[in-house]
Amino acid sequence: MANFLRVGDLDTEALVARGLEMKADPGRWAGSLAGKSVALFFEKPSTRTRISTEVAAAQLGMHPVVIGNESVGLGSRETPADVVRVMGRYVDLAAMRVFSHESLEAMRRHSGIPLVNLLSDLAHPCQAIADLMTIAERRPLEGSRVAYIGDGNNVCISLARGLARTGGRLTLACPPGYEPPKEEVEELGDALEIVHDPAEAADGADALYTDVWTSMGQEEEREQRLEAFAGFQVDAHLFAAASPEAIFLHCLPAHRGEEVTSEIMEHPRSVVFDQAEHRLHSVKAILHTLLA
């Protein structure tokens, strides 16, 4: 049984192509999963992920059921394995936004239904498909180089995995100590380059990407991270080092004035809101691939 817990679990190029098809002709796919239901579980709060996934399911004719952790108590009131075994008796698919990727792996081992990772500490695969769609609308993915300025986090890892599977590559510029886990770096090989100078990463890049310096659950590290990432802001000077046709991406929410300036967020080549829209179409492509 197929799941989508990490980029590579499904055909990446096919998901990007299907997402763009669904964007171009949404009526063709309307109601195509009628009669099916999906549980949307959020251990962590969400804006874009919840709205896009709930709307995606509804547009495909599915019945979405949204569940917060106050109802579940994942890992305290009930084990991940028991939660997903119960869900499998009611719904056709479960999509989860969790703190720990280990929770998803525990669910996968016991699940009788497909699972989708809506975000974990290790991966954000739905975001990566939306990112790749955004790039693919403007240039071929093959040969594209994205400069990721910031933390080697779940978003960075998933995008790097996506680029590796579509003929692109990612250059990460981060302070020492903020690289992705060693096993991820080794698996990605030549598709991932790590530098510690933002200007070096940005030089000639086809896209600049950044994310918040302090993610949800890292609030106690905020001051330390602000100090470590000083000098890693995407501003006009850094953007000018990229290709003349380069685009700017951000998975949102953005902390304007920290990792990116308002000038770049509002730049004519900023595509962050197209990118946010693609969260809807990417999830539709994932749901349809798993259930049609």
Short mmCIF file of C-alpha atoms in Angstrom, two decimals:
data_model
loop_
_atom_site.label_atom_id
_atom_site.label_comp_id
_atom_site.label_asym_id
_atom_site.label_seq_id
_atom_site.Cartn_x
_atom_site.Cartn_y
_atom_site.Cartn_z
CA MET A 1 0.00 0.00 0.00
CA ALA A 2 1.34 3.40 -0.99
CA ASN A 3 1.83 6.29 1.43
CA PHE A 4 3.25 9.79 1.02
CA LEU A 5 5.41 10.39 4.07
CA ARG A 6 8.52 11.61 2.24
CA VAL A 7 9.35 12.92 -1.21
CA GLY A 8 10.10 9.84 -3.28
CA ASP A 9 7.30 7.69 -1.86
CA LEU A 10 5.32 8.55 -5.02
CA ASP A 11 6.60 9.56 -8.46
CA THR A 12 7.68 13.17 -7.97
CA GLU A 13 7.53 14.22 -11.63
CA ALA A 14 4.08 12.66 -12.00
CA LEU A 15 2.76 14.53 -8.95
CA VAL A 16 4.09 17.86 -10.25
CA ALA A 17 2.54 17.25 -13.67
CA ARG A 18 -0.80 16.16 -12.18
CA GLY A 19 -0.88 19.16 -9.85
CA LEU A 20 -0.38 21.55 -12.76
CA GLU A 21 -3.08 19.73 -14.76
CA MET A 22 -5.49 20.08 -11.85
CA LYS A 23 -4.71 23.78 -11.58
CA ALA A 24 -5.29 24.33 -15.29
CA ASP A 25 -8.57 22.37 -15.47
CA PRO A 26 -10.08 21.96 -11.99
CA GLY A 27 -13.51 21.03 -13.33
CA ARG A 28 -12.17 17.86 -14.91
CA TRP A 29 -11.30 16.46 -11.49
CA ALA A 30 -14.24 17.81 -9.47
CA GLY A 31 -15.95 15.04 -7.53
CA SER A 32 -13.52 12.40 -8.79
CA LEU A 33 -13.14 10.95 -5.27
CA ALA A 34 -16.81 11.24 -4.32
CA GLY A 35 -17.87 8.89 -1.56
CA LYS A 36 -14.45 8.73 0.04
CA SER A 37 -13.51 10.28 3.39
CA VAL A 38 -10.26 11.59 4.85
CA ALA A 39 -9.17 12.24 8.43
CA LEU A 40 -7.05 15.38 8.80
CA PHE A 41 -5.15 15.24 12.09
CA PHE A 42 -3.28 18.28 13.40
CA GLU A 43 -0.96 17.83 16.36
CA LYS A 44 0.50 21.25 15.41
CA PRO A 45 -1.53 24.36 14.50
CA SER A 46 -1.84 25.18 10.81
CA THR A 47 -3.19 27.81 8.41
CA ARG A 48 -2.22 26.98 4.82
CA THR A 49 -2.01 23.24 5.37
CA ARG A 50 -5.41 22.90 6.98
CA ILE A 51 -7.26 25.18 4.55
CA SER A 52 -5.63 23.77 1.43
CA THR A 53 -6.08 20.14 2.44
CA GLU A 54 -9.68 20.53 3.58
CA VAL A 55 -10.62 22.44 0.42
CA ALA A 56 -8.70 19.98 -1.78
CA ALA A 57 -10.63 17.06 -0.33
CA ALA A 58 -13.95 18.86 -0.74
CA GLN A 59 -13.23 19.82 -4.35
CA LEU A 60 -12.52 16.18 -5.15
CA GLY A 61 -15.85 15.21 -3.59
CA MET A 62 -14.40 13.75 -0.40
CA HIS A 63 -15.70 14.21 3.13
CA PRO A 64 -12.91 15.68 5.30
CA VAL A 65 -12.98 15.18 9.07
CA VAL A 66 -10.64 17.53 10.97
CA ILE A 67 -9.25 16.35 14.31
CA GLY A 68 -7.08 18.33 16.73
CA ASN A 69 -4.71 16.82 19.23
CA GLU A 70 -6.94 17.97 22.08
CA SER A 71 -9.27 15.16 20.96
CA VAL A 72 -6.55 12.55 20.51
CA GLY A 73 -3.70 13.20 22.94
CA LEU A 74 -1.19 11.54 20.63
CA GLY A 75 1.42 9.62 22.61
CA SER A 76 -0.12 10.45 25.98
CA ARG A 77 -3.77 9.43 25.89
CA GLU A 78 -3.35 7.02 22.99
CA THR A 79 -0.48 5.55 20.99
CA PRO A 80 0.04 6.52 17.33
CA ALA A 81 -0.50 2.89 16.33
CA ASP A 82 -3.88 2.68 18.06
CA VAL A 83 -4.98 6.04 16.65
CA VAL A 84 -4.36 5.06 13.05
CA ARG A 85 -5.86 1.59 13.43
CA VAL A 86 -9.10 3.16 14.63
CA MET A 87 -9.07 5.79 11.87
CA GLY A 88 -8.69 3.02 9.32
CA ARG A 89 -12.08 1.62 10.35
CA TYR A 90 -13.79 4.91 9.46
CA VAL A 91 -11.96 6.70 6.65
CA ASP A 92 -10.17 5.93 3.38
CA LEU A 93 -7.03 7.99 4.06
CA ALA A 94 -5.42 9.84 6.96
CA ALA A 95 -3.33 12.99 6.58
CA MET A 96 -1.24 14.01 9.58
CA ARG A 97 0.65 17.10 10.78
CA VAL A 98 2.83 15.98 13.69
CA PHE A 99 5.81 17.04 15.75
CA SER A 100 7.81 13.82 15.39
CA HIS A 101 8.32 11.85 12.20
CA GLU A 102 8.58 8.77 14.40
CA SER A 103 4.84 9.09 15.07
CA LEU A 104 4.20 8.74 11.33
CA GLU A 105 6.52 5.74 11.06
CA ALA A 106 4.71 4.06 13.95
CA MET A 107 1.41 4.71 12.21
CA ARG A 108 2.72 3.40 8.89
CA ARG A 109 3.68 0.09 10.47
CA HIS A 110 0.12 -0.46 11.71
CA SER A 111 -2.04 1.37 9.19
CA GLY A 112 -4.52 -0.28 6.86
CA ILE A 113 -5.10 2.95 4.91
CA PRO A 114 -2.80 5.32 2.98
CA LEU A 115 -1.09 8.02 5.05
CA VAL A 116 -0.01 11.50 3.99
CA ASN A 117 2.55 13.57 5.89
CA LEU A 118 1.26 17.14 6.18
CA LEU A 119 4.44 18.08 8.10
CA SER A 120 6.82 16.46 10.55
CA ASP A 121 10.14 17.47 12.06
CA LEU A 122 11.94 15.59 9.26
CA ALA A 123 9.84 16.22 6.17
CA HIS A 124 7.29 18.48 4.50
CA PRO A 125 6.64 16.60 1.26
CA CYS A 126 3.38 18.31 0.25
CA GLN A 127 5.16 21.67 0.44
CA ALA A 128 7.96 20.32 -1.76
CA ILE A 129 5.53 19.32 -4.52
CA ALA A 130 4.00 22.82 -4.40
CA ASP A 131 7.51 24.31 -4.57
CA LEU A 132 8.42 22.21 -7.60
CA MET A 133 5.16 23.15 -9.32
CA THR A 134 5.98 26.82 -8.79
CA ILE A 135 9.41 26.46 -10.35
CA ALA A 136 8.13 24.25 -13.18
CA GLU A 137 5.62 26.92 -14.25
CA ARG A 138 8.54 29.21 -15.02
CA ARG A 139 11.43 27.01 -16.16
CA PRO A 140 12.33 23.34 -16.62
CA LEU A 141 13.06 21.60 -13.34
CA GLU A 142 15.91 19.72 -14.96
CA GLY A 143 19.04 21.81 -14.59
CA SER A 144 17.46 24.25 -12.13
CA ARG A 145 19.46 25.29 -9.08
CA VAL A 146 17.73 26.60 -5.97
CA ALA A 147 19.69 28.53 -3.34
CA TYR A 148 18.11 27.81 0.03
CA ILE A 149 19.17 30.46 2.55
CA GLY A 150 18.56 29.38 6.13
CA ASP A 151 18.11 26.32 8.31
CA GLY A 152 18.61 22.84 6.86
CA ASN A 153 15.16 21.93 8.14
CA ASN A 154 12.27 19.73 6.98
CA VAL A 155 11.33 22.12 4.16
CA CYS A 156 14.91 22.25 2.91
CA ILE A 157 15.32 18.46 3.05
CA SER A 158 12.08 17.77 1.19
CA LEU A 159 12.82 20.33 -1.52
CA ALA A 160 16.31 18.90 -1.99
CA ARG A 161 14.84 15.41 -2.36
CA GLY A 162 12.36 16.73 -4.91
CA LEU A 163 15.00 18.51 -6.95
CA ALA A 164 17.21 15.42 -6.89
CA ARG A 165 14.36 13.43 -8.44
CA THR A 166 13.59 15.99 -11.16
CA GLY A 167 17.08 16.79 -12.39
CA GLY A 168 17.71 19.88 -10.27
CA ARG A 169 19.94 20.60 -7.32
CA LEU A 170 19.92 22.67 -4.16
CA THR A 171 22.62 24.82 -2.60
CA LEU A 172 22.05 25.36 1.12
CA ALA A 173 23.63 28.36 2.82
CA CYS A 174 23.40 28.00 6.59
CA PRO A 175 25.47 28.79 9.68
CA PRO A 176 27.70 25.94 10.88
CA GLY A 177 25.67 23.54 12.97
CA TYR A 178 22.40 24.06 11.10
CA GLU A 179 22.98 21.54 8.31
CA PRO A 180 20.49 18.71 7.63
CA PRO A 181 21.07 15.37 9.37
CA LYS A 182 24.17 13.54 8.12
CA GLU A 183 22.20 10.63 6.67
CA GLU A 184 20.10 13.03 4.56
CA VAL A 185 23.20 14.76 3.23
CA GLU A 186 24.78 11.43 2.31
CA GLU A 187 21.64 10.19 0.56
CA LEU A 188 21.30 13.36 -1.54
CA GLY A 189 24.90 13.25 -2.72
CA ASP A 190 25.71 15.71 -5.50
CA ALA A 191 22.13 17.05 -5.56
CA LEU A 192 22.86 18.98 -2.34
CA GLU A 193 25.71 21.42 -1.82
CA ILE A 194 26.24 23.05 1.58
CA VAL A 195 28.04 26.37 2.00
CA HIS A 196 28.16 28.89 4.83
CA ASP A 197 28.13 32.08 2.73
CA PRO A 198 24.72 33.24 1.43
CA ALA A 199 26.33 35.19 -1.44
CA GLU A 200 28.12 32.06 -2.64
CA ALA A 201 24.86 30.13 -2.70
CA ALA A 202 22.90 32.92 -4.39
CA ASP A 203 25.43 33.53 -7.16
CA GLY A 204 23.67 32.72 -10.44
CA ALA A 205 20.88 30.72 -8.79
CA ASP A 206 17.58 30.21 -10.60
CA ALA A 207 15.60 30.67 -7.38
CA LEU A 208 16.20 31.91 -3.85
CA TYR A 209 14.23 30.23 -1.07
CA THR A 210 14.07 30.97 2.63
CA ASP A 211 12.01 30.01 5.66
CA VAL A 212 11.64 31.31 9.20
CA TRP A 213 14.72 31.00 11.37
CA THR A 214 12.74 29.79 14.38
CA SER A 215 10.13 27.15 13.63
CA MET A 216 7.21 26.10 15.80
CA GLY A 217 8.54 24.26 18.83
CA GLN A 218 11.90 26.07 18.75
CA GLU A 219 10.78 29.20 20.58
CA GLU A 220 13.29 28.68 23.40
CA GLU A 221 16.09 28.86 20.80
CA ARG A 222 14.88 32.11 19.26
CA GLU A 223 17.58 34.45 20.57
CA GLN A 224 20.32 31.96 19.77
CA ARG A 225 18.97 31.52 16.25
CA LEU A 226 18.62 35.25 15.60
CA GLU A 227 22.29 35.61 16.44
CA ALA A 228 23.36 32.59 14.37
CA PHE A 229 21.41 33.64 11.27
CA ALA A 230 22.40 37.30 11.31
CA GLY A 231 23.74 37.94 7.82
CA PHE A 232 21.49 35.30 6.21
CA GLN A 233 18.59 37.63 5.38
CA VAL A 234 17.33 37.61 1.79
CA ASP A 235 17.42 41.27 0.79
CA ALA A 236 17.80 43.21 -2.45
CA HIS A 237 21.58 42.88 -2.41
CA LEU A 238 21.48 39.09 -2.07
CA PHE A 239 18.67 38.70 -4.62
CA ALA A 240 20.69 40.73 -7.13
CA ALA A 241 23.42 38.07 -6.99
CA ALA A 242 21.04 35.46 -8.42
CA SER A 243 20.15 34.99 -12.08
CA PRO A 244 18.40 38.03 -13.66
CA GLU A 245 15.29 35.85 -14.06
CA ALA A 246 15.49 34.29 -10.60
CA ILE A 247 12.34 33.90 -8.53
CA PHE A 248 11.90 34.18 -4.78
CA LEU A 249 10.13 31.46 -2.79
CA HIS A 250 9.01 31.22 0.83
CA CYS A 251 6.78 28.52 2.33
CA LEU A 252 5.17 31.04 4.74
CA PRO A 253 4.51 32.34 7.30
CA ALA A 254 7.19 34.97 6.72
CA HIS A 255 8.78 37.03 9.46
CA ARG A 256 9.35 40.16 7.42
CA GLY A 257 12.47 41.96 8.56
CA GLU A 258 14.11 38.74 9.78
CA GLU A 259 14.78 36.08 7.14
CA VAL A 260 13.47 38.29 4.31
CA THR A 261 12.73 41.96 3.73
CA SER A 262 9.29 43.24 2.76
CA GLU A 263 10.89 44.57 -0.42
CA ILE A 264 11.72 41.04 -1.57
CA MET A 265 8.37 39.62 -0.44
CA GLU A 266 6.68 42.19 -2.69
CA HIS A 267 9.24 41.97 -5.51
CA PRO A 268 7.83 41.41 -9.05
CA ARG A 269 9.67 38.07 -9.13
CA SER A 270 8.40 36.96 -5.72
CA VAL A 271 6.11 34.00 -6.32
CA VAL A 272 5.24 33.18 -2.71
CA PHE A 273 1.49 33.51 -3.15
CA ASP A 274 1.45 31.39 -6.32
CA GLN A 275 3.47 28.93 -4.27
CA ALA A 276 0.87 29.06 -1.47
CA GLU A 277 -1.92 28.44 -4.01
CA HIS A 278 -0.07 25.39 -5.25
CA ARG A 279 -0.49 23.79 -1.82
CA LEU A 280 -4.12 23.23 -2.85
CA HIS A 281 -3.34 21.65 -6.21
CA SER A 282 -0.42 19.57 -4.92
CA VAL A 283 -2.58 17.98 -2.23
CA LYS A 284 -5.31 17.23 -4.77
CA ALA A 285 -2.70 15.46 -6.91
CA ILE A 286 -1.48 13.45 -3.92
CA LEU A 287 -4.98 12.44 -2.78
CA HIS A 288 -6.00 11.47 -6.31
CA THR A 289 -2.84 9.42 -6.86
CA LEU A 290 -3.36 7.48 -3.63
CA LEU A 291 -7.10 6.87 -3.92
CA ALA A 292 -8.27 6.99 -7.55
#
